[in-house]
């Protein structure tokens, strides 16, 4: 044992001995009202040495060596109660069996236990009290006045972190919480000053400089509203990671990129997994387009629902390689097979169906970039229409129980090749569903935030490059959803569907791309027009200024899930749809103009009108 350690133990023992002696003397004074008669004083003097020695021995035996620590906690207090109680029991036994020449009054023993516990707890917690209150007569540091959002476990943990870290020069003034019953209470000694809507008033009255939020405490919409209020009322908003996120490595300890959920102008949709778990459990499930953003997320969520096997089908070798590695890291105990296959190759797909015999199919494979499909309409026909026909036909032939096809809001009153092809694919699924033993359904949703090649990663890269951020049109609006939401919706629809439905997610109000760009610039800590410019690049071929969820003649009706609707429409005759597809296949390798002409005759296109400020979108009923 080194000299430093020996010195520490010696000082610690002296502190315990002194505290024990003082508490024992205080117990006598309390018991006899401060009047110690000669015989009482003699009893104290004859026993104090043994009492101190007994308590010192017990406390060292129990390993109570963390005296005077700024990390003294409730668990340390429980340990202290245990050791002080054991010491008192030891003294009582000494009094009964060893100290035959003198008797310690029982009232003294009880008072000594309380005095020793109180004194040692105060002594041990003194460094923490000094540290947490920030009291230091020798130094004065400027502290940032702050409000903490969330009078709950997360908010209390944030308060403790601020108090314990010498590098965080904050002066927390109180909490705000949207629960009305919490207002007026105290958390960690600080009052709950009001609700979120009261922040501007509190900030002005208390001269608040920053509002601190634990990551995940508020939905993105409220975070964005607070950022806007902060700019208006001269306070900053900071989003900090929680201890749970740090331990689970969900966040990096560095300035974070814009959180995708912060861009969603509504609360994220939570879907019920109980029904889908029963539908998926133990079955062989196939996901086409598995290397894509939606397909890979569907595969990931399926693994957590307990299927018997997941078959991943895509023609991207690199995408499949990385997806296979990602899913292997999940350790869900479910077998998955990464299969390389082209959905337009019917013979190859037939072999895949024969090998794996999938019971449920999630068809996510398709091209999605509107301008590219305008330039290559024949490939859009093959990869969207023909691929869907192949997968649907093979699902029926091989006895699959259900198939869910992913569609898009661009299929509603289409203005592009991609939207027209998706609409024809929808019609084929609906037509085949009538009388089919396989439950064939379609899911239609809008743009997916942060999917590969979408507007969010484009804006993020442009911001990282210093700008400008390019927006195609100042009035262009889109419906948005999160990747996990999209995947859950697809799986949920498959479990709910009876065959032939087109399910649509209620995605709230659409978002202007100009507002999205400004949100990303601001949430990145930059200023539009000062740090980053926004440039208008012009509408690209085939693009709409607005999107719709329901087409002309479609009627929407509710489902058991409040966020999922069905778009009802008249089903076309199967033979007519098959004839249209065959016409397109015959010309798919012709000049783009020829393909466009035939596609336009089958699925007439509409012209998108510029929305007015009062009606930024329309939704056909």
Short mmCIF file of C-alpha atoms in Angstrom, two decimals, residues 317-520:
data_model
loop_
_atom_site.label_atom_id
_atom_site.label_comp_id
_atom_site.label_asym_id
_atom_site.label_seq_id
_atom_site.Cartn_x
_atom_site.Cartn_y
_atom_site.Cartn_z
CA UNK A 317 -24.99 -6.49 -55.64
CA UNK A 318 -23.48 -3.74 -53.50
CA UNK A 319 -26.79 -2.86 -51.88
CA UNK A 320 -27.50 -6.48 -51.03
CA UNK A 321 -24.01 -6.97 -49.60
CA UNK A 322 -24.35 -4.08 -47.16
CA UNK A 323 -27.95 -4.97 -46.27
CA UNK A 324 -26.91 -8.54 -45.50
CA UNK A 325 -24.23 -7.27 -43.14
CA UNK A 326 -26.61 -4.82 -41.50
CA UNK A 327 -29.27 -7.44 -40.82
CA UNK A 328 -26.68 -9.93 -39.57
CA UNK A 329 -25.77 -7.37 -36.92
CA UNK A 330 -29.36 -7.31 -35.67
CA UNK A 331 -28.99 -10.81 -34.19
CA UNK A 332 -32.74 -11.29 -34.27
CA UNK A 333 -32.43 -15.08 -34.56
CA UNK A 334 -34.29 -15.05 -37.89
CA UNK A 335 -32.73 -16.48 -41.04
CA UNK A 336 -32.45 -14.10 -43.96
CA UNK A 337 -31.27 -14.77 -47.51
CA UNK A 338 -29.90 -12.09 -49.84
CA UNK A 339 -30.87 -13.05 -53.40
CA UNK A 340 -29.62 -11.36 -56.57
CA UNK A 341 -32.40 -11.26 -59.15
CA UNK A 342 -33.97 -8.89 -61.68
CA UNK A 343 -37.74 -8.58 -61.22
CA UNK A 344 -38.19 -8.20 -64.98
CA UNK A 345 -36.56 -11.63 -65.53
CA UNK A 346 -39.59 -13.86 -65.07
CA UNK A 347 -37.70 -17.14 -65.34
CA UNK A 348 -35.21 -16.13 -62.67
CA UNK A 349 -37.98 -14.90 -60.38
CA UNK A 350 -39.92 -18.13 -60.93
CA UNK A 351 -36.85 -20.05 -59.76
CA UNK A 352 -36.59 -17.83 -56.66
CA UNK A 353 -40.27 -18.44 -55.82
CA UNK A 354 -39.84 -22.19 -56.28
CA UNK A 355 -36.78 -22.22 -54.03
CA UNK A 356 -38.12 -20.20 -51.11
CA UNK A 357 -41.94 -20.55 -51.38
CA UNK A 358 -42.69 -17.12 -49.82
CA UNK A 359 -46.03 -16.80 -48.05
CA UNK A 360 -46.02 -12.99 -47.82
CA UNK A 361 -44.48 -10.60 -50.35
CA UNK A 362 -43.69 -6.89 -49.90
CA UNK A 363 -43.09 -5.48 -53.37
CA UNK A 364 -40.89 -2.39 -52.97
CA UNK A 365 -38.79 -2.78 -56.12
CA UNK A 366 -39.20 0.06 -58.65
CA UNK A 367 -37.51 3.09 -60.16
CA UNK A 368 -38.45 6.33 -58.42
CA UNK A 369 -36.63 9.34 -59.89
CA UNK A 370 -39.11 11.33 -61.98
CA UNK A 371 -36.71 13.17 -64.36
CA UNK A 372 -34.77 9.96 -65.20
CA UNK A 373 -37.98 8.13 -66.00
CA UNK A 374 -39.04 10.98 -68.29
CA UNK A 375 -35.86 10.40 -70.29
CA UNK A 376 -36.14 6.59 -70.16
CA UNK A 377 -39.87 5.72 -70.29
CA UNK A 378 -39.29 2.21 -71.66
CA UNK A 379 -37.21 1.29 -68.61
CA UNK A 380 -39.89 2.71 -66.34
CA UNK A 381 -42.43 0.41 -68.01
CA UNK A 382 -40.20 -2.60 -67.47
CA UNK A 383 -39.09 -1.91 -63.90
CA UNK A 384 -42.43 -0.66 -62.57
CA UNK A 385 -45.24 -2.23 -64.61
CA UNK A 386 -43.69 -5.47 -65.88
CA UNK A 387 -41.89 -6.13 -62.58
CA UNK A 388 -45.17 -5.73 -60.68
CA UNK A 389 -46.99 -8.07 -63.08
CA UNK A 390 -44.29 -10.72 -62.69
CA UNK A 391 -44.25 -10.58 -58.89
CA UNK A 392 -48.07 -10.60 -58.59
CA UNK A 393 -48.50 -13.49 -61.05
CA UNK A 394 -45.80 -15.58 -59.37
CA UNK A 395 -47.27 -14.91 -55.92
CA UNK A 396 -50.57 -16.39 -57.15
CA UNK A 397 -48.97 -19.32 -58.97
CA UNK A 398 -46.89 -20.35 -55.95
CA UNK A 399 -49.68 -20.07 -53.39
CA UNK A 400 -48.61 -16.97 -51.46
CA UNK A 401 -51.08 -15.78 -48.82
CA UNK A 402 -50.63 -12.04 -49.36
CA UNK A 403 -48.81 -9.35 -51.33
CA UNK A 404 -48.42 -5.64 -50.65
CA UNK A 405 -47.35 -3.36 -53.49
CA UNK A 406 -45.83 0.02 -52.69
CA UNK A 407 -47.18 2.88 -54.75
CA UNK A 408 -46.83 6.66 -54.59
CA UNK A 409 -48.94 9.79 -54.50
CA UNK A 410 -47.48 10.55 -57.94
CA UNK A 411 -49.88 7.89 -59.28
CA UNK A 412 -52.80 10.21 -58.48
CA UNK A 413 -53.72 12.32 -61.52
CA UNK A 414 -50.22 11.57 -62.86
CA UNK A 415 -48.15 14.15 -64.71
CA UNK A 416 -45.05 11.98 -65.19
CA UNK A 417 -43.97 8.67 -66.69
CA UNK A 418 -43.16 7.35 -63.25
CA UNK A 419 -46.61 8.30 -61.88
CA UNK A 420 -48.42 6.84 -64.90
CA UNK A 421 -46.54 3.54 -64.60
CA UNK A 422 -47.33 3.33 -60.90
CA UNK A 423 -51.01 4.00 -61.61
CA UNK A 424 -51.10 1.20 -64.17
CA UNK A 425 -49.39 -1.11 -61.65
CA UNK A 426 -52.06 -0.17 -59.09
CA UNK A 427 -54.78 -1.04 -61.60
CA UNK A 428 -53.21 -4.43 -62.29
CA UNK A 429 -53.03 -5.31 -58.57
CA UNK A 430 -56.66 -4.24 -58.08
CA UNK A 431 -57.88 -6.18 -61.10
CA UNK A 432 -56.01 -9.35 -60.10
CA UNK A 433 -57.27 -9.09 -56.52
CA UNK A 434 -60.86 -9.90 -57.56
CA UNK A 435 -61.26 -13.62 -57.04
CA UNK A 436 -57.59 -14.21 -56.23
CA UNK A 437 -56.72 -16.59 -53.36
CA UNK A 438 -53.79 -14.26 -52.62
CA UNK A 439 -54.67 -11.08 -50.73
CA UNK A 440 -53.34 -8.34 -53.03
CA UNK A 441 -53.27 -4.80 -51.67
CA UNK A 442 -51.54 -1.51 -52.47
CA UNK A 443 -50.06 1.13 -50.16
CA UNK A 444 -49.82 4.70 -51.39
CA UNK A 445 -47.76 7.34 -49.64
CA UNK A 446 -45.79 10.51 -50.33
CA UNK A 447 -42.14 11.38 -50.16
CA UNK A 448 -39.91 9.69 -47.60
CA UNK A 449 -37.59 11.93 -45.61
CA UNK A 450 -33.90 11.06 -45.98
CA UNK A 451 -34.37 8.19 -48.43
CA UNK A 452 -31.53 7.65 -50.89
CA UNK A 453 -31.47 10.31 -53.60
CA UNK A 454 -34.27 12.35 -52.01
CA UNK A 455 -34.35 16.07 -51.28
CA UNK A 456 -33.08 15.89 -47.67
CA UNK A 457 -29.66 14.30 -48.38
CA UNK A 458 -29.36 16.65 -51.37
CA UNK A 459 -29.99 19.70 -49.17
CA UNK A 460 -27.67 18.32 -46.49
CA UNK A 461 -24.83 17.92 -48.97
CA UNK A 462 -25.41 21.38 -50.42
CA UNK A 463 -25.31 22.88 -46.92
CA UNK A 464 -22.08 20.97 -46.15
CA UNK A 465 -20.59 22.32 -49.40
CA UNK A 466 -21.45 25.88 -48.45
CA UNK A 467 -24.47 26.24 -50.73
CA UNK A 468 -26.44 27.27 -52.52
CA UNK A 469 -29.40 25.09 -51.58
CA UNK A 470 -31.42 24.56 -54.76
CA UNK A 471 -35.22 24.55 -54.68
CA UNK A 472 -37.04 23.83 -57.93
CA UNK A 473 -39.96 26.22 -57.31
CA UNK A 474 -40.82 28.49 -54.35
CA UNK A 475 -44.39 27.10 -54.18
CA UNK A 476 -43.59 23.39 -54.64
CA UNK A 477 -45.15 21.34 -51.83
CA UNK A 478 -44.85 17.68 -50.85
CA UNK A 479 -46.27 15.23 -48.33
CA UNK A 480 -43.53 13.75 -46.16
CA UNK A 481 -43.14 10.79 -43.85
CA UNK A 482 -40.30 9.06 -42.03
CA UNK A 483 -38.70 5.88 -43.36
CA UNK A 484 -39.80 3.82 -40.30
CA UNK A 485 -43.34 5.18 -40.68
CA UNK A 486 -43.44 4.11 -44.33
CA UNK A 487 -42.18 0.62 -43.53
CA UNK A 488 -44.64 0.17 -40.67
CA UNK A 489 -47.52 1.36 -42.85
CA UNK A 490 -46.69 -1.18 -45.54
CA UNK A 491 -46.57 -4.04 -43.03
CA UNK A 492 -49.71 -2.84 -41.24
CA UNK A 493 -51.64 -2.58 -44.52
CA UNK A 494 -50.74 -6.14 -45.41
CA UNK A 495 -52.22 -7.38 -42.14
CA UNK A 496 -55.39 -5.26 -42.51
CA UNK A 497 -56.07 -5.83 -46.18
CA UNK A 498 -58.71 -8.19 -47.51
CA UNK A 499 -57.71 -7.76 -51.15
CA UNK A 500 -57.96 -4.97 -53.70
CA UNK A 501 -57.63 -2.00 -51.33
CA UNK A 502 -55.38 1.00 -51.87
CA UNK A 503 -54.30 2.11 -48.42
CA UNK A 504 -53.32 5.75 -47.86
CA UNK A 505 -51.55 7.24 -44.84
CA UNK A 506 -52.92 10.44 -43.35
CA UNK A 507 -49.66 12.41 -43.55
CA UNK A 508 -51.01 15.71 -42.28
CA UNK A 509 -50.46 18.91 -44.22
CA UNK A 510 -47.94 19.08 -47.08
CA UNK A 511 -44.66 20.94 -46.64
CA UNK A 512 -43.26 23.61 -48.95
CA UNK A 513 -39.78 22.63 -50.13
CA UNK A 514 -38.72 26.24 -49.56
CA UNK A 515 -39.71 25.91 -45.89
CA UNK A 516 -37.91 22.57 -45.67
CA UNK A 517 -34.72 24.13 -47.03
CA UNK A 518 -34.97 27.01 -44.53
CA UNK A 519 -35.58 24.58 -41.65
CA UNK A 520 -32.48 22.57 -42.57
#
